[in-house]
Tab-separated table of C-alpha atoms in Angstrom:
chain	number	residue	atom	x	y	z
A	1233	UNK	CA	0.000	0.000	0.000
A	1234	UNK	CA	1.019	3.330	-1.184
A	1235	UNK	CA	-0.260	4.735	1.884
A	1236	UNK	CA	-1.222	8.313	2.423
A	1237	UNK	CA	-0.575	10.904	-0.766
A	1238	UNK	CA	-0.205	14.757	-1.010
A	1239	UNK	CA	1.307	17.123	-3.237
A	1240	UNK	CA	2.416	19.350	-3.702
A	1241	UNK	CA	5.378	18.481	-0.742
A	1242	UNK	CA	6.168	22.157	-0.940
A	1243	UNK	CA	4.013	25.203	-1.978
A	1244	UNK	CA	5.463	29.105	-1.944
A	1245	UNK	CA	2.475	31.491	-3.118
A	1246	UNK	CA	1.788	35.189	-2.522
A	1247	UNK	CA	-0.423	36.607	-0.308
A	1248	UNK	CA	-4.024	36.612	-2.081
A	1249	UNK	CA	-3.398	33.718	-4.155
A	1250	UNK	CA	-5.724	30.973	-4.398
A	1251	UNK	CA	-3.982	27.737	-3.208
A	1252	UNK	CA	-4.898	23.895	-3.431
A	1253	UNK	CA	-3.620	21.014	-1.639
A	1254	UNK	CA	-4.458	17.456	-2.952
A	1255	UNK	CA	-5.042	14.212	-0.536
A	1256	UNK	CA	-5.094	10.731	-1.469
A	1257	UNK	CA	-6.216	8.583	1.304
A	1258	UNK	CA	-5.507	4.852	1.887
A	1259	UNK	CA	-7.481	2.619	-0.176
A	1260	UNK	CA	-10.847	1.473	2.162
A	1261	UNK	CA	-10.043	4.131	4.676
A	1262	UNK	CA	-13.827	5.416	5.623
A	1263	UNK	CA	-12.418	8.492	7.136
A	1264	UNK	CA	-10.043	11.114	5.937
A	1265	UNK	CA	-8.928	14.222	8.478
A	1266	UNK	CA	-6.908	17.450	7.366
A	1267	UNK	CA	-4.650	18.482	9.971
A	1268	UNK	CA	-2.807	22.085	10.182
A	1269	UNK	CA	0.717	22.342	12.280
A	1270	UNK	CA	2.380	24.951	13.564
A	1271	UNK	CA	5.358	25.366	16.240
A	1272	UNK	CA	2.999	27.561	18.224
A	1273	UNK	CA	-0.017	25.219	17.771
A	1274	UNK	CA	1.017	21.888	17.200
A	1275	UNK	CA	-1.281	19.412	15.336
A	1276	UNK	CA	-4.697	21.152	14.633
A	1277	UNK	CA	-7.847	18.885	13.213
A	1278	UNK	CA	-8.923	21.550	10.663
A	1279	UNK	CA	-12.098	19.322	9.135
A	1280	UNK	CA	-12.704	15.590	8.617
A	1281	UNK	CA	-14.649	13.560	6.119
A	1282	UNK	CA	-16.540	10.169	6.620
A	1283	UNK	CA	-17.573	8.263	3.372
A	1284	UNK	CA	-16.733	11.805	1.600
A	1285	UNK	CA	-19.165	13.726	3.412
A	1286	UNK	CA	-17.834	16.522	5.947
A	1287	UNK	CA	-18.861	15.390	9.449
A	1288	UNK	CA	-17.087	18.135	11.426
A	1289	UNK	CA	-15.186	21.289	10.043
A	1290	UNK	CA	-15.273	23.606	13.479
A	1291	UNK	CA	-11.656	23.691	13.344
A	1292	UNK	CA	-11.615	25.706	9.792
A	1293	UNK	CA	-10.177	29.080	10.867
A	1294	UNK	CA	-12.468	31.124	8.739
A	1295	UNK	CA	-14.164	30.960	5.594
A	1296	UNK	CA	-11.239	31.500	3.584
A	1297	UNK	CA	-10.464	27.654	4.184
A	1298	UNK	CA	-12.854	25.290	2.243
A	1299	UNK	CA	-12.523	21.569	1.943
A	1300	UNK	CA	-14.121	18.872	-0.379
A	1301	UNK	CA	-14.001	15.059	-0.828
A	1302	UNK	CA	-15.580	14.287	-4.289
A	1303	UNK	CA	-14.868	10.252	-3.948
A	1304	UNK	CA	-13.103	8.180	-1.561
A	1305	UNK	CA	-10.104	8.311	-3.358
A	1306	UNK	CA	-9.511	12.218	-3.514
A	1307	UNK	CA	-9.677	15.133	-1.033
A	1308	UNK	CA	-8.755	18.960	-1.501
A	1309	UNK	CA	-8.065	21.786	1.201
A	1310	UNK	CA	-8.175	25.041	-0.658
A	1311	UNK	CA	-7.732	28.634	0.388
A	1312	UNK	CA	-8.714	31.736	-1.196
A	1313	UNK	CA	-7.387	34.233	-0.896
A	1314	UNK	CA	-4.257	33.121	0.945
A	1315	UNK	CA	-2.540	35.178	3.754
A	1316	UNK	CA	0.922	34.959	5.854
A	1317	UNK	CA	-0.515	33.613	8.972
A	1318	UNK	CA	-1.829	30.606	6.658
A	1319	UNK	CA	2.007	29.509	6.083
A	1320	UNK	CA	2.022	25.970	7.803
A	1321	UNK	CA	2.363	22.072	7.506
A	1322	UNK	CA	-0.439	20.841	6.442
A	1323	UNK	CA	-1.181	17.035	6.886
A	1324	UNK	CA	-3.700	14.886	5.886
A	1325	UNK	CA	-5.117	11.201	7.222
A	1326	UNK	CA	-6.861	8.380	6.610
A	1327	UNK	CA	-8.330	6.190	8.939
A	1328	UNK	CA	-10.274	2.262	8.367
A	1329	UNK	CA	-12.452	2.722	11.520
A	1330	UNK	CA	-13.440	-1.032	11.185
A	1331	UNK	CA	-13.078	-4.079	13.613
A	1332	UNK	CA	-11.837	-1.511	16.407
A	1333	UNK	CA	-8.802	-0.192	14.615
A	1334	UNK	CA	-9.140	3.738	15.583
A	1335	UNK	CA	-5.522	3.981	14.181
A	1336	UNK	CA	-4.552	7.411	11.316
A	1337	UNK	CA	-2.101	7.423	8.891
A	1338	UNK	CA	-0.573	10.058	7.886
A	1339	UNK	CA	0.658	11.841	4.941
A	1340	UNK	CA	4.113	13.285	4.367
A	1341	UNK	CA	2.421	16.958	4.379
A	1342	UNK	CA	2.374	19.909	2.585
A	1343	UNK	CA	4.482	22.835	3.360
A	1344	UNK	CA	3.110	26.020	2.459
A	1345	UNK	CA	4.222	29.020	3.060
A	1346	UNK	CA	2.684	32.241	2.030
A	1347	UNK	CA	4.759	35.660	1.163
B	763	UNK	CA	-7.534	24.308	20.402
B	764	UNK	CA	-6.518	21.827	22.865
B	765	UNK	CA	-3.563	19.615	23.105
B	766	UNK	CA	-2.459	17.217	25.684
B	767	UNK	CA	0.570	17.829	27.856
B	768	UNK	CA	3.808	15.612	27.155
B	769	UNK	CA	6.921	15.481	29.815
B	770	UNK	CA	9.489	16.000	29.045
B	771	UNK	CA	9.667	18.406	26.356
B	772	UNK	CA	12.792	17.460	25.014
B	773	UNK	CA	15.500	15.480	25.943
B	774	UNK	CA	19.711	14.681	25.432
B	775	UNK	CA	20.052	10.945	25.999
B	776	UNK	CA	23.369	8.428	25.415
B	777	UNK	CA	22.950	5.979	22.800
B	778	UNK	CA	22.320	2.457	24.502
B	779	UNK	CA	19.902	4.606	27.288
B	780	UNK	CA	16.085	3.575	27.961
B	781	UNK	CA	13.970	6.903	27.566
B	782	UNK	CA	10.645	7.528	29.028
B	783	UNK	CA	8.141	10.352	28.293
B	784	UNK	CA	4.536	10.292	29.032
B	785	UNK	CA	1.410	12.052	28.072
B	786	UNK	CA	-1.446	13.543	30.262
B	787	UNK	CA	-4.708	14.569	29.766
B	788	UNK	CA	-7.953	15.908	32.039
B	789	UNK	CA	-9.730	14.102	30.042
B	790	UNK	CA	-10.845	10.732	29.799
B	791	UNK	CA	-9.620	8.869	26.642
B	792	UNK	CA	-10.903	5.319	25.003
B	793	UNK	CA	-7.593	5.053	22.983
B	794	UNK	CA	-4.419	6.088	22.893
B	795	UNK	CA	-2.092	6.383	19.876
B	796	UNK	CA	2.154	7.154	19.958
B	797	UNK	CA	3.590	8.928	16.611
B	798	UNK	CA	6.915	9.330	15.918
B	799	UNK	CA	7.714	12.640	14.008
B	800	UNK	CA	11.274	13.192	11.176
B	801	UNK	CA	12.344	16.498	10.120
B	802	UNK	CA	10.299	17.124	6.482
B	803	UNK	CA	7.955	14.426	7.470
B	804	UNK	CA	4.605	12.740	8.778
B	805	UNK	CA	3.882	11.384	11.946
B	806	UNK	CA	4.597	7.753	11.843
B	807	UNK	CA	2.545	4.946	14.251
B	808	UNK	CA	3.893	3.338	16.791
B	809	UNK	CA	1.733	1.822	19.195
B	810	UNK	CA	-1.891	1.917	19.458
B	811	UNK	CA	-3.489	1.278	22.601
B	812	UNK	CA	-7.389	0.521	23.560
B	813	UNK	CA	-7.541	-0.766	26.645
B	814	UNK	CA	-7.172	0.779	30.035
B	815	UNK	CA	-4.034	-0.685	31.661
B	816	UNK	CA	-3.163	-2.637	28.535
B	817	UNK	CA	0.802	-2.399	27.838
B	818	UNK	CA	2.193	-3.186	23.948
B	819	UNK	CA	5.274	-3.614	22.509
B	820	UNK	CA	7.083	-2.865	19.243
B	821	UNK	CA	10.568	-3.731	19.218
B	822	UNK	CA	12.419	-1.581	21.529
B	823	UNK	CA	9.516	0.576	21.769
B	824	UNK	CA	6.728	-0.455	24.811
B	825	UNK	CA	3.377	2.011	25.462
B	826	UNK	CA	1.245	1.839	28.437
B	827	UNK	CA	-2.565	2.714	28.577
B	828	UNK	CA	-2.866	4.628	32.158
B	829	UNK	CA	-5.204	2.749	34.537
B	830	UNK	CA	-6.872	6.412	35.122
B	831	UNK	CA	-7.423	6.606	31.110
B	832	UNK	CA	-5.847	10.136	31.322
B	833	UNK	CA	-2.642	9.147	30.769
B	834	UNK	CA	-0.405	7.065	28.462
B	835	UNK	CA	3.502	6.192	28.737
B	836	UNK	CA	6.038	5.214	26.300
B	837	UNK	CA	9.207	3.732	26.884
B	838	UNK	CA	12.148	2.901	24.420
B	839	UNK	CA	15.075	0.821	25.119
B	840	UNK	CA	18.918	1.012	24.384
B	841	UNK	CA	17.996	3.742	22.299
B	842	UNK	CA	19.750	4.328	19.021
B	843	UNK	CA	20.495	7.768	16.877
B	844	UNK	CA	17.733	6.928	14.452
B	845	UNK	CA	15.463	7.036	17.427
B	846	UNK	CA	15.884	11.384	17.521
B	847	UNK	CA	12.475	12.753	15.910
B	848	UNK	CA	9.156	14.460	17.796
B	849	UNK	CA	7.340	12.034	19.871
B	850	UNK	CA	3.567	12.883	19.461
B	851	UNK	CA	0.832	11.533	21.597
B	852	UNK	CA	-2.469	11.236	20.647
B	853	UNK	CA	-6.132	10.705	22.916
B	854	UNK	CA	-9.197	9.725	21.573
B	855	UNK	CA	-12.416	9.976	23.140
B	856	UNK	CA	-15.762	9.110	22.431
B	857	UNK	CA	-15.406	11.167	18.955
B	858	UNK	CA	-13.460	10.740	15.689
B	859	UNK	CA	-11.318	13.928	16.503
B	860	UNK	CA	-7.711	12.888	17.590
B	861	UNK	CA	-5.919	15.483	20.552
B	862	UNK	CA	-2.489	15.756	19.925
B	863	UNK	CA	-0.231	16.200	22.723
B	864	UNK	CA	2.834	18.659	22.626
B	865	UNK	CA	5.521	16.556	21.536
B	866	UNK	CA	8.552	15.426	22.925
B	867	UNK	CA	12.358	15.934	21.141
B	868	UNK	CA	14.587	13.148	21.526
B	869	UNK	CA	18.281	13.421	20.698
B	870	UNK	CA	20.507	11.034	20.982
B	871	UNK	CA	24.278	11.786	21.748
B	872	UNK	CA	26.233	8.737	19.913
């Protein structure tokens, strides 16, 4: 298994600019988290998905942040317009939730950072 | 948002030492998960744990689920220098939203 994909790895934009970041959960995996982190935050659930519908996004910092899942296989965290403050790892995560495994996977992230 | 608190926050050991670091929480937790952070990287798991009390091993690595379930412990023997990374905790409760816990920086003088 591949395990978790995202790209871009790295991602410099300017201030204003629209940015996307692409997810490619684990093959099965019923539920798929984005995760934001930050030395002065740590690890941050932003919004997670269950069967590709959005089951909790109270950790999106504003409205600028918008996230879809349109099939199991594919996820995308975009923000528009982008700002400083938004520069960050961002990770995402799949998870089986079957037969008791409650275990996430992570992907290698996607390091934006925002001028 | 919250985060649980992991002791210590970092740490020099000797290669060949046993570390321990653990992770509390106020809360009460159902499972408990151990990550292991690289530079550029993703958390990798370790060790899950369900069970309250319940104590698992991988390799040199061995977690504890806290009897209280607000607490977990990981131990690593004879540590080596590829054992130097961020050692994340995580608690889960009776929700799908995983609480990270502050890390803890290993590095390991050869």
């Amino acid at each position: 298994d591949a395990g978790v994909i995202q790209s871009p790895r790295h991602e410099v934009t300017e201030m204003g600019q629209e940015v996307t970041l692409r997810c490619k959960p684990i093959s099965g995996h019923d539920y798929l988290f984005w995760y934001r982190q930050t030395m002065m935050r740590g690890l941050e659930l932003l919004i997670y998905f269950n069967n590709n519908v959005p089951i909790d996004d109270s950790g999106m910092p504003e409205d600028r942040f918008s996230a879809k899942m349109p099939n199991a296989s594919f996820s995308t965290l975009k923000i528009q317009p982008s700002e400083p403050r938004d520069s960050a790892v961002y990770f995402c995560a799949s998870s089986p939730w079957t037969g008791g495994a409650r275990e996430a996977f992570f992907g290698q992230g996607t390091r934006l950072t925002v001028v | 948002g919250q985060q649980l608190n992991q002791s210590p926050q970092s740490m020099f050991i000797q290669e060949g030492e046993d570390v321990s670091m653990n992770c509390t929480s106020s809360s009460i937790f159902n499972t408990w998960l151990w990550y292991k952070q690289d530079p550029g990287e993703g958390p990798v798991l370790l060790i899950a744990l369900y069970k309250a009390g319940e104590l698992t091993s991988n390799g040199r690595l061995t977690a504890q689920f806290g009897i209280t379930r607000k607490d977990s412990f990981l131990n690593i023997s004879a540590s080596i220098p590829s054992d130097v990374g961020i050692y994340f905790c995580a608690g889960l409760s009776g929700t799908y939203k995983y609480i990270f816990g502050t890390g803890t920086r290993l590095k390991v003088l050869a």
